[in-house]
XYZ file of C-alpha atoms in Angstrom:
580
model
C 140.619 219.892 194.250
C 142.670 220.874 197.284
C 146.225 221.466 196.024
C 147.768 220.470 199.365
C 145.995 217.096 199.246
C 147.014 216.713 195.610
C 150.636 217.377 196.454
C 150.560 215.041 199.439
C 149.200 212.381 197.091
C 152.039 213.008 194.685
C 154.563 212.569 197.479
C 152.808 209.332 198.511
C 152.934 208.089 194.948
C 156.617 208.992 194.742
C 157.226 206.917 197.894
C 155.267 203.927 196.611
C 157.075 203.985 193.279
C 160.423 203.964 195.046
C 159.411 201.073 197.241
C 157.838 198.932 194.522
C 160.069 199.819 191.646
C 163.484 200.045 193.299
C 164.952 196.930 191.746
C 163.687 197.962 188.301
C 165.225 201.425 188.758
C 168.507 199.744 189.573
C 168.353 197.736 186.343
C 171.992 198.015 185.438
C 173.171 197.269 188.929
C 171.688 194.202 190.582
C 168.924 191.795 191.248
C 167.292 188.859 189.567
C 167.118 189.149 185.809
C 169.553 192.055 185.799
C 173.269 192.218 184.989
C 175.101 190.867 188.068
C 177.870 193.467 188.056
C 177.072 194.845 191.469
C 175.281 193.627 194.612
C 171.528 193.687 195.074
C 170.390 196.762 196.890
C 167.227 197.843 198.581
C 165.964 200.909 200.361
C 165.514 198.802 203.449
C 167.983 197.152 205.774
C 168.863 193.458 205.626
C 165.797 191.348 205.238
C 163.371 194.218 205.869
C 160.551 195.575 203.788
C 161.023 198.888 202.006
C 160.598 201.646 204.563
C 157.782 204.197 204.636
C 159.475 207.407 203.525
C 158.752 210.565 205.460
C 159.071 214.015 203.889
C 159.952 217.398 205.356
C 156.634 219.292 205.353
C 158.201 222.714 204.843
C 160.236 221.532 201.892
C 157.177 219.876 200.354
C 155.199 223.106 200.667
C 157.981 225.110 199.002
C 158.260 222.537 196.216
C 154.518 222.656 195.647
C 154.508 226.424 195.355
C 157.477 226.572 192.992
C 156.247 223.708 190.839
C 152.700 225.078 190.381
C 154.039 228.548 189.473
C 156.590 227.263 186.998
C 154.238 224.671 185.470
C 151.542 227.302 184.955
C 154.011 229.711 183.346
C 155.320 227.011 181.079
C 151.838 225.879 180.018
C 150.690 229.466 179.341
C 153.788 230.106 177.237
C 153.124 226.930 175.247
C 149.482 227.924 174.582
C 150.143 231.490 173.632
C 153.502 231.058 171.947
C 154.679 234.076 173.892
C 157.947 234.713 175.682
C 161.480 234.074 174.649
C 162.709 230.578 173.899
C 164.131 229.120 177.062
C 167.900 229.128 177.323
C 168.752 225.569 178.186
C 172.053 225.302 180.071
C 171.750 221.524 179.884
C 173.867 220.537 176.868
C 171.391 217.804 175.914
C 168.982 220.557 174.773
C 171.359 223.364 173.855
C 171.239 223.138 170.052
C 169.093 225.461 167.917
C 167.017 222.498 166.810
C 165.448 222.212 170.294
C 164.569 225.898 170.418
C 163.000 225.993 166.943
C 160.757 222.965 167.365
C 157.750 223.885 169.636
C 157.016 220.289 170.704
C 160.631 219.495 171.529
C 161.111 222.849 173.245
C 158.112 222.230 175.489
C 159.054 218.616 176.227
C 162.574 219.671 177.230
C 161.335 222.460 179.464
C 158.730 220.235 181.086
C 161.274 217.505 181.594
C 163.736 219.842 183.280
C 160.997 221.203 185.558
C 159.916 217.683 186.540
C 163.513 216.611 187.083
C 164.171 219.548 189.405
C 160.991 218.807 191.327
C 161.688 215.088 191.680
C 165.209 215.855 192.911
C 163.603 218.275 195.329
C 161.343 215.505 196.589
C 164.368 213.285 196.999
C 166.060 215.984 199.055
C 162.928 216.356 201.162
C 163.076 212.711 202.285
C 163.715 212.413 205.998
C 165.825 209.497 207.144
C 169.343 208.179 207.494
C 171.914 209.399 204.970
C 172.211 206.018 203.246
C 168.468 205.884 202.503
C 168.532 209.488 201.295
C 171.522 208.714 199.035
C 169.742 205.687 197.595
C 166.645 207.726 196.846
C 168.658 210.425 195.164
C 170.525 207.893 193.091
C 167.341 206.139 191.963
C 165.761 209.446 190.906
C 168.902 210.436 189.034
C 168.813 207.155 187.125
C 165.148 207.554 186.248
C 165.504 211.101 185.107
C 168.590 210.317 183.012
C 166.751 207.491 181.278
C 163.495 209.504 180.781
C 165.057 212.521 179.085
C 163.271 213.411 175.845
C 166.660 213.558 174.132
C 166.783 209.731 174.398
C 163.725 209.270 172.132
C 163.695 209.880 168.373
C 160.044 211.089 168.511
C 161.090 213.981 170.801
C 164.712 214.630 169.855
C 164.596 217.578 167.487
C 168.293 217.418 166.732
C 168.120 213.755 165.686
C 165.006 214.445 163.610
C 166.735 217.344 161.868
C 169.719 215.178 160.990
C 167.451 212.384 159.722
C 165.797 214.876 157.298
C 169.088 216.387 156.244
C 170.613 212.934 155.486
C 167.400 211.606 153.906
C 167.162 208.888 156.515
C 170.768 207.776 156.290
C 171.426 208.704 159.931
C 168.615 206.368 161.031
C 169.941 203.503 158.902
C 173.434 204.057 160.311
C 172.035 204.219 163.833
C 170.425 200.793 163.355
C 173.731 199.459 162.031
C 175.497 200.882 165.080
C 172.955 199.342 167.405
C 173.322 195.867 165.869
C 177.117 196.222 166.093
C 176.970 197.082 169.798
C 174.531 194.247 170.492
C 177.060 191.844 168.954
C 180.000 193.236 170.892
C 178.044 193.359 174.167
C 178.450 197.010 175.147
C 177.679 200.537 173.971
C 180.549 201.937 171.856
C 182.197 204.962 173.515
C 184.928 205.308 170.883
C 185.913 203.835 167.531
C 187.520 200.715 168.944
C 188.709 199.572 165.510
C 191.400 202.263 165.541
C 193.277 200.868 168.532
C 195.380 197.765 169.067
C 197.250 197.046 172.300
C 200.953 196.978 171.639
C 200.608 198.871 168.333
C 199.240 202.337 169.266
C 198.518 201.951 172.957
C 200.811 200.329 175.560
C 203.903 200.854 173.378
C 206.643 201.617 175.910
C 209.494 199.226 175.060
C 210.024 196.331 177.409
C 209.741 192.565 177.933
C 207.895 189.949 179.915
C 210.423 188.415 182.297
C 208.147 186.246 184.484
C 204.646 184.833 184.361
C 202.359 182.541 186.328
C 198.613 181.947 186.130
C 197.852 185.293 187.805
C 200.110 187.852 186.091
C 202.958 188.615 183.760
C 205.827 190.763 185.058
C 207.011 193.388 182.609
C 210.427 195.036 182.735
C 210.955 198.223 180.748
C 214.003 199.329 178.763
C 215.977 202.029 180.532
C 215.930 205.500 178.972
C 218.955 206.728 180.912
C 222.588 205.552 181.088
C 222.297 205.121 184.856
C 219.441 203.920 187.043
C 218.779 204.074 190.754
C 219.948 200.989 192.605
C 216.533 200.365 194.144
C 214.105 199.068 191.501
C 210.503 200.233 191.161
C 207.451 197.895 191.039
C 204.054 199.147 189.891
C 200.900 197.224 190.874
C 197.885 198.422 188.842
C 194.268 197.551 189.541
C 193.070 194.122 188.427
C 189.818 195.801 187.371
C 190.578 197.029 183.815
C 194.124 196.768 182.475
C 197.508 198.294 183.314
C 197.905 200.304 180.087
C 195.883 203.224 181.436
C 199.368 204.061 182.760
C 200.893 203.655 179.250
C 198.376 204.973 176.758
C 200.651 207.116 174.617
C 204.325 208.128 174.918
C 203.404 211.666 175.854
C 201.050 210.722 178.718
C 202.580 207.410 179.893
C 203.177 207.354 183.647
C 205.285 204.218 183.100
C 207.500 205.890 180.552
C 207.816 208.911 182.866
C 209.020 206.657 185.745
C 211.570 205.000 183.410
C 212.785 208.434 182.240
C 213.407 209.418 185.866
C 216.078 206.706 186.068
C 214.094 203.948 187.785
C 214.471 200.295 186.732
C 210.749 199.756 186.296
C 208.635 196.617 186.582
C 204.856 196.400 186.117
C 202.332 193.699 187.010
C 200.089 192.862 184.016
C 197.148 190.928 185.402
C 195.704 187.917 183.603
C 192.111 188.396 182.481
C 190.435 185.546 184.430
C 188.557 182.784 182.625
C 186.697 179.769 184.000
C 189.984 178.120 184.991
C 190.448 180.875 187.596
C 186.876 180.897 188.867
C 187.928 179.486 192.270
C 190.732 181.967 192.991
C 190.626 183.945 196.199
C 191.893 187.203 197.647
C 194.587 185.164 199.368
C 195.670 183.738 196.018
C 196.087 187.207 194.541
C 198.088 188.414 197.567
C 200.434 185.407 197.792
C 200.806 184.400 194.166
C 200.714 187.853 192.578
C 201.637 190.824 194.732
C 204.080 189.051 197.051
C 205.453 186.915 194.205
C 206.042 190.031 192.091
C 207.967 191.700 194.947
C 210.203 188.686 195.391
C 210.837 188.211 191.645
C 211.895 191.861 191.284
C 214.295 191.338 194.207
C 215.682 188.184 192.607
C 216.143 189.729 189.155
C 217.833 192.902 190.401
C 219.603 191.566 193.451
C 218.170 194.441 195.473
C 217.562 193.911 199.175
C 214.600 196.338 199.053
C 212.513 197.858 196.314
C 210.142 200.777 195.891
C 206.499 199.925 195.079
C 203.356 201.719 193.843
C 199.762 200.600 194.015
C 196.997 202.250 191.963
C 193.301 201.978 192.933
C 192.503 198.355 193.843
C 196.200 197.661 193.209
C 196.959 199.852 196.205
C 194.599 197.802 198.386
C 196.254 194.612 197.133
C 199.736 195.996 197.717
C 198.860 197.312 201.201
C 197.442 193.880 202.128
C 200.550 192.146 200.789
C 202.876 194.413 202.763
C 200.856 193.708 205.954
C 201.169 189.931 205.320
C 204.939 190.263 204.769
C 205.292 192.414 207.916
C 203.492 189.757 209.942
C 206.097 187.288 208.676
C 208.938 189.559 209.697
C 209.724 190.633 206.100
C 210.092 194.231 204.944
C 211.243 194.049 201.304
C 209.718 197.393 200.291
C 211.553 200.621 201.230
C 208.841 203.101 200.183
C 205.235 202.906 199.013
C 203.166 205.092 196.721
C 199.349 204.818 196.888
C 197.448 206.429 194.000
C 193.686 206.868 194.558
C 193.639 203.825 196.786
C 191.523 202.741 199.749
C 192.850 200.972 202.829
C 190.271 202.501 205.166
C 186.807 201.992 203.563
C 184.925 204.366 205.827
C 184.333 206.867 203.025
C 183.518 205.077 199.784
C 181.268 207.775 198.301
C 178.360 206.797 196.063
C 179.417 203.109 195.982
C 178.282 202.802 199.602
C 174.642 202.714 198.452
C 175.175 199.279 196.919
C 176.545 197.653 200.035
C 174.621 196.026 202.895
C 174.376 192.602 204.487
C 171.723 191.430 202.066
C 173.778 192.381 199.001
C 177.001 190.862 200.326
C 175.313 187.594 201.292
C 173.748 187.466 197.835
C 177.171 187.681 196.150
C 178.658 185.172 198.588
C 175.886 182.689 197.836
C 176.137 183.320 194.081
C 179.915 183.206 193.566
C 181.684 182.915 196.923
C 182.648 179.298 196.220
C 183.292 179.737 192.518
C 182.286 181.631 189.407
C 183.261 184.833 187.558
C 182.112 188.374 187.842
C 181.890 189.388 184.212
C 183.914 192.443 183.291
C 181.144 194.052 181.314
C 178.706 193.898 184.231
C 181.103 195.791 186.459
C 181.967 198.240 183.643
C 178.259 198.994 183.179
C 177.896 199.704 186.899
C 180.698 202.282 186.847
C 179.255 203.864 183.697
C 175.873 204.317 185.341
C 177.508 206.329 188.128
C 177.599 209.060 185.481
C 174.650 208.029 183.285
C 174.292 211.142 181.138
C 177.975 211.285 180.244
C 178.836 207.611 179.951
C 175.596 205.937 178.829
C 172.846 208.048 177.321
C 175.221 210.418 175.542
C 176.386 207.470 173.432
C 172.881 206.028 173.024
C 171.785 209.277 171.472
C 174.908 209.792 169.335
C 175.345 206.241 168.155
C 171.726 205.169 167.568
C 169.492 208.252 167.158
C 172.012 210.347 165.176
C 173.917 207.520 163.524
C 177.297 208.875 164.554
C 180.501 206.998 165.088
C 182.194 208.165 168.250
C 185.679 209.619 167.629
C 188.804 207.687 168.512
C 189.861 208.216 172.130
C 192.465 206.005 173.734
C 191.202 206.491 177.274
C 187.678 205.379 176.352
C 189.106 202.435 174.419
C 190.862 201.347 177.648
C 187.628 201.968 179.596
C 185.814 199.550 177.305
C 188.541 196.863 177.593
C 187.054 195.274 180.684
C 188.288 192.398 182.814
C 186.612 189.572 184.721
C 187.122 188.885 188.428
C 187.094 185.515 190.182
C 183.940 185.173 192.299
C 185.599 184.175 195.561
C 188.054 187.069 195.252
C 185.214 189.520 194.673
C 183.039 188.147 197.482
C 185.907 188.444 200.062
C 186.677 191.928 198.816
C 183.060 193.084 199.207
C 182.647 191.842 202.762
C 186.048 192.583 204.212
C 186.588 196.049 202.677
C 183.438 197.876 201.559
C 181.107 196.311 204.073
C 183.009 195.469 207.239
C 186.154 197.599 206.680
C 188.294 194.901 208.282
C 191.688 195.953 206.995
C 191.829 198.844 209.502
C 190.870 196.632 212.431
C 194.155 195.104 213.702
C 193.988 191.328 213.619
C 190.408 191.190 212.294
C 191.233 190.205 208.671
C 193.277 187.063 208.157
C 195.020 186.811 204.775
C 197.437 184.063 203.718
C 197.318 182.785 207.300
C 198.454 186.100 208.782
C 196.522 188.646 210.835
C 196.495 191.991 209.037
C 197.761 194.991 210.982
C 198.385 198.124 208.918
C 200.331 199.616 211.820
C 203.224 197.354 210.792
C 203.514 199.068 207.390
C 205.932 201.633 208.717
C 207.927 202.605 205.644
C 207.675 206.096 204.035
C 204.525 206.487 201.956
C 203.375 208.922 199.279
C 199.565 209.149 199.209
C 197.717 210.730 196.258
C 194.017 211.487 195.960
C 191.979 213.228 193.222
C 189.673 216.050 194.294
C 186.657 215.042 192.182
C 187.137 211.300 192.312
C 183.796 209.423 192.387
C 185.387 205.970 192.711
C 187.857 206.693 195.543
C 186.612 209.916 197.196
C 189.296 212.320 198.365
C 188.346 211.589 201.977
C 188.837 207.885 201.438
C 192.285 208.291 199.856
C 193.271 210.726 202.641
C 192.186 208.276 205.320
C 195.359 206.241 204.773
C 197.242 209.062 206.535
C 195.453 208.044 209.706
C 196.269 204.310 209.362
C 199.929 204.124 208.265
C 202.572 204.997 210.922
C 205.503 205.755 208.610
C 206.624 209.153 207.337
C 203.879 210.355 205.014
C 203.345 212.840 202.210
C 199.828 213.548 201.031
C 199.076 215.264 197.707
C 195.708 216.161 196.204
C 195.301 216.567 192.478
C 192.583 218.295 190.486
C 189.974 216.383 188.446
C 188.789 212.762 188.816
C 189.862 209.163 189.264
C 191.686 208.833 185.939
C 192.201 212.389 184.623
C 193.658 213.444 187.947
C 196.241 210.641 187.879
C 197.114 210.800 184.172
C 198.336 214.392 184.083
C 201.842 214.542 182.503
C 203.914 217.680 183.241
C 204.400 218.583 179.600
C 200.673 219.185 179.188
C 200.793 221.975 181.812
C 197.230 221.246 182.864
C 195.295 221.323 186.127
C 196.927 221.726 189.503
C 197.743 219.943 192.767
C 197.898 220.729 196.485
C 200.548 220.056 199.116
C 200.753 221.021 202.774
C 204.188 221.628 204.280
C 202.801 223.848 207.033
C 201.664 221.063 209.342
C 203.897 219.763 212.140
C 205.986 216.799 210.976
C 203.884 213.636 210.823
C 200.735 215.431 212.062
C 197.810 214.950 209.764
C 194.358 216.195 210.840
C 191.614 213.546 210.812
C 189.742 215.007 207.824
C 191.007 215.978 204.362
C 188.962 219.212 204.563
C 191.062 220.307 207.512
C 194.294 219.402 205.728
C 193.155 221.467 202.728
C 192.585 224.627 204.832
C 196.355 225.257 205.061
C 197.387 223.530 201.819
C 199.096 225.304 198.926
C 197.927 224.971 195.330
C 200.523 224.513 192.613
C 199.916 224.774 188.848
C 200.527 221.749 186.683
C 201.194 218.093 187.378
C 201.804 216.325 190.666
C 204.140 213.935 188.876
C 207.146 216.247 189.410
C 206.438 216.348 193.167
C 206.222 212.575 193.282
C 209.420 212.154 191.195
C 211.355 214.348 193.660
C 209.959 212.345 196.592
C 210.751 208.961 195.051
C 214.286 210.016 194.094
C 215.003 210.458 197.812
C 214.145 206.781 198.430
C 215.719 205.267 195.267
C 219.341 205.018 196.335
C 222.516 205.782 194.412
C 222.936 205.676 190.635
C 224.362 202.572 189.002
C 224.893 201.530 185.397
C 221.658 200.723 183.607
C 221.221 197.038 182.793
C 221.939 196.108 179.157
C 219.488 193.212 179.116
C 216.074 192.363 180.471
C 215.622 189.962 183.366
C 218.535 187.831 184.528
C 220.155 184.468 183.927
C 217.368 182.850 185.911
C 214.550 184.984 184.514
C 214.730 184.904 180.745
C 212.737 187.069 178.321
C 209.440 185.347 177.505
C 208.072 187.828 174.962
C 208.110 191.561 174.189
C 205.951 193.950 176.219
C 203.086 194.457 176.662
C 202.793 190.649 176.633
C 199.823 188.513 175.732
C 197.833 188.561 178.998
C 196.798 192.173 178.480
C 195.440 191.408 175.037
C 192.893 188.825 176.237
C 189.362 190.152 176.066
C 186.769 189.562 178.755
């Protein structure tokens, strides 16, 4: 048989599989009969059939040559038993059990060869970047799911443990599986160890205000004097605020209090059916703007400092634009942590967004309904399927292991719902149409949004390896906000980059004081060319910056709240304890 014709047929089959099986490959993400955590997606544009994929001929020829050579060598080695055992750099196959079992060793080697070749085929696709990204993503999902390590019949390590424990590991794996089916998600940590308010979210404080959207927490001062300008923190409403208050030694909230700031935090309510009709406007008016005004009322401060983290930064930025349109400027300085205002660069999440997907969500829940927290959590987990999905499937079910206690993964599993109308507006006006950066295009709370009116000083932080808010997306705010800006890049990802306390002496961060005042190049890569790397945490840089905007020192308050705003209950409050 002609090998060229055979290889062309393989490429054609690859194309047909992508076209016909795309929705199945996206199982965790969208479509009828699938968890509704993220929009429907297709390889085609809105309303169009799946496109005929074209491949780069030179790349196909090189792939064919390499594959045939490597497959022949692998097959000959398996038949003769010759050659050294392959050294698998992939940690899924790195144990001695894989090397000592001939069947498992061959299945792992064949799988890795096929995975490299399929990814090569994906890279050989010719077309627009979005189609290429979708093909790569689909192949990555298939290959992650098809790994021999995911099957007891091929996983030598799991088999070895089953023999050593006389079947106990299999029995425990079944128990773990039944437990996870009952709780509705794969266990990433031993969740029984943690309790919010007992051993996570323990910084001392009180709830001083609440409405149907949020509770406002005020924290007990750790210094005799505090800065006269209070500090309000707006976390994302996806997941819960205590990522910023996991433990005393890594609590960003506690760190802010220790710097002498009278600190307030928004603790979002976990929406239930009674909130299924709430909109983006509701969250801006009745949560972000309300929180700003309540902090002003409690403290008597004319202006406050505010911080928004992730989606909280988008909400805060929108609220400030609404207030500016009304002629109000109650915030003296803003900090944006891994936040998007300009949604031009959204990284891998862009593959899920098109007109078809957005219309689907608008029809499904634009007038009412809830986006279930676990659906969205599953979507984010499948962005890193080997680390955040299949790793736990293998450990929990095939090996019968209980994952160790880890507070960050406990928080990651503590998901939150979102109101459907809120989510539908967010999808169309940010990720799809990027309306916040178009002056006057987006109308929120009856006001035309114009980010150019947010002219106060701003501290912008982005994480270098962030897959949720790419560094280019975080940096893009430097091009949209007219006030005096400081941009800082931290090492690591979306969470680990942010939660990096100075005492740990880990990682590093970058600043750039060599650029002309107020002059930021269009791209983060250009900014980085002249940036300076510093060892340790960016928190100290931020603390020094915020101190310059916090005003003089005054006596720390002896009580929470005020005469008008009485203590409702101790922090962290009851809203954060409600499960999705």
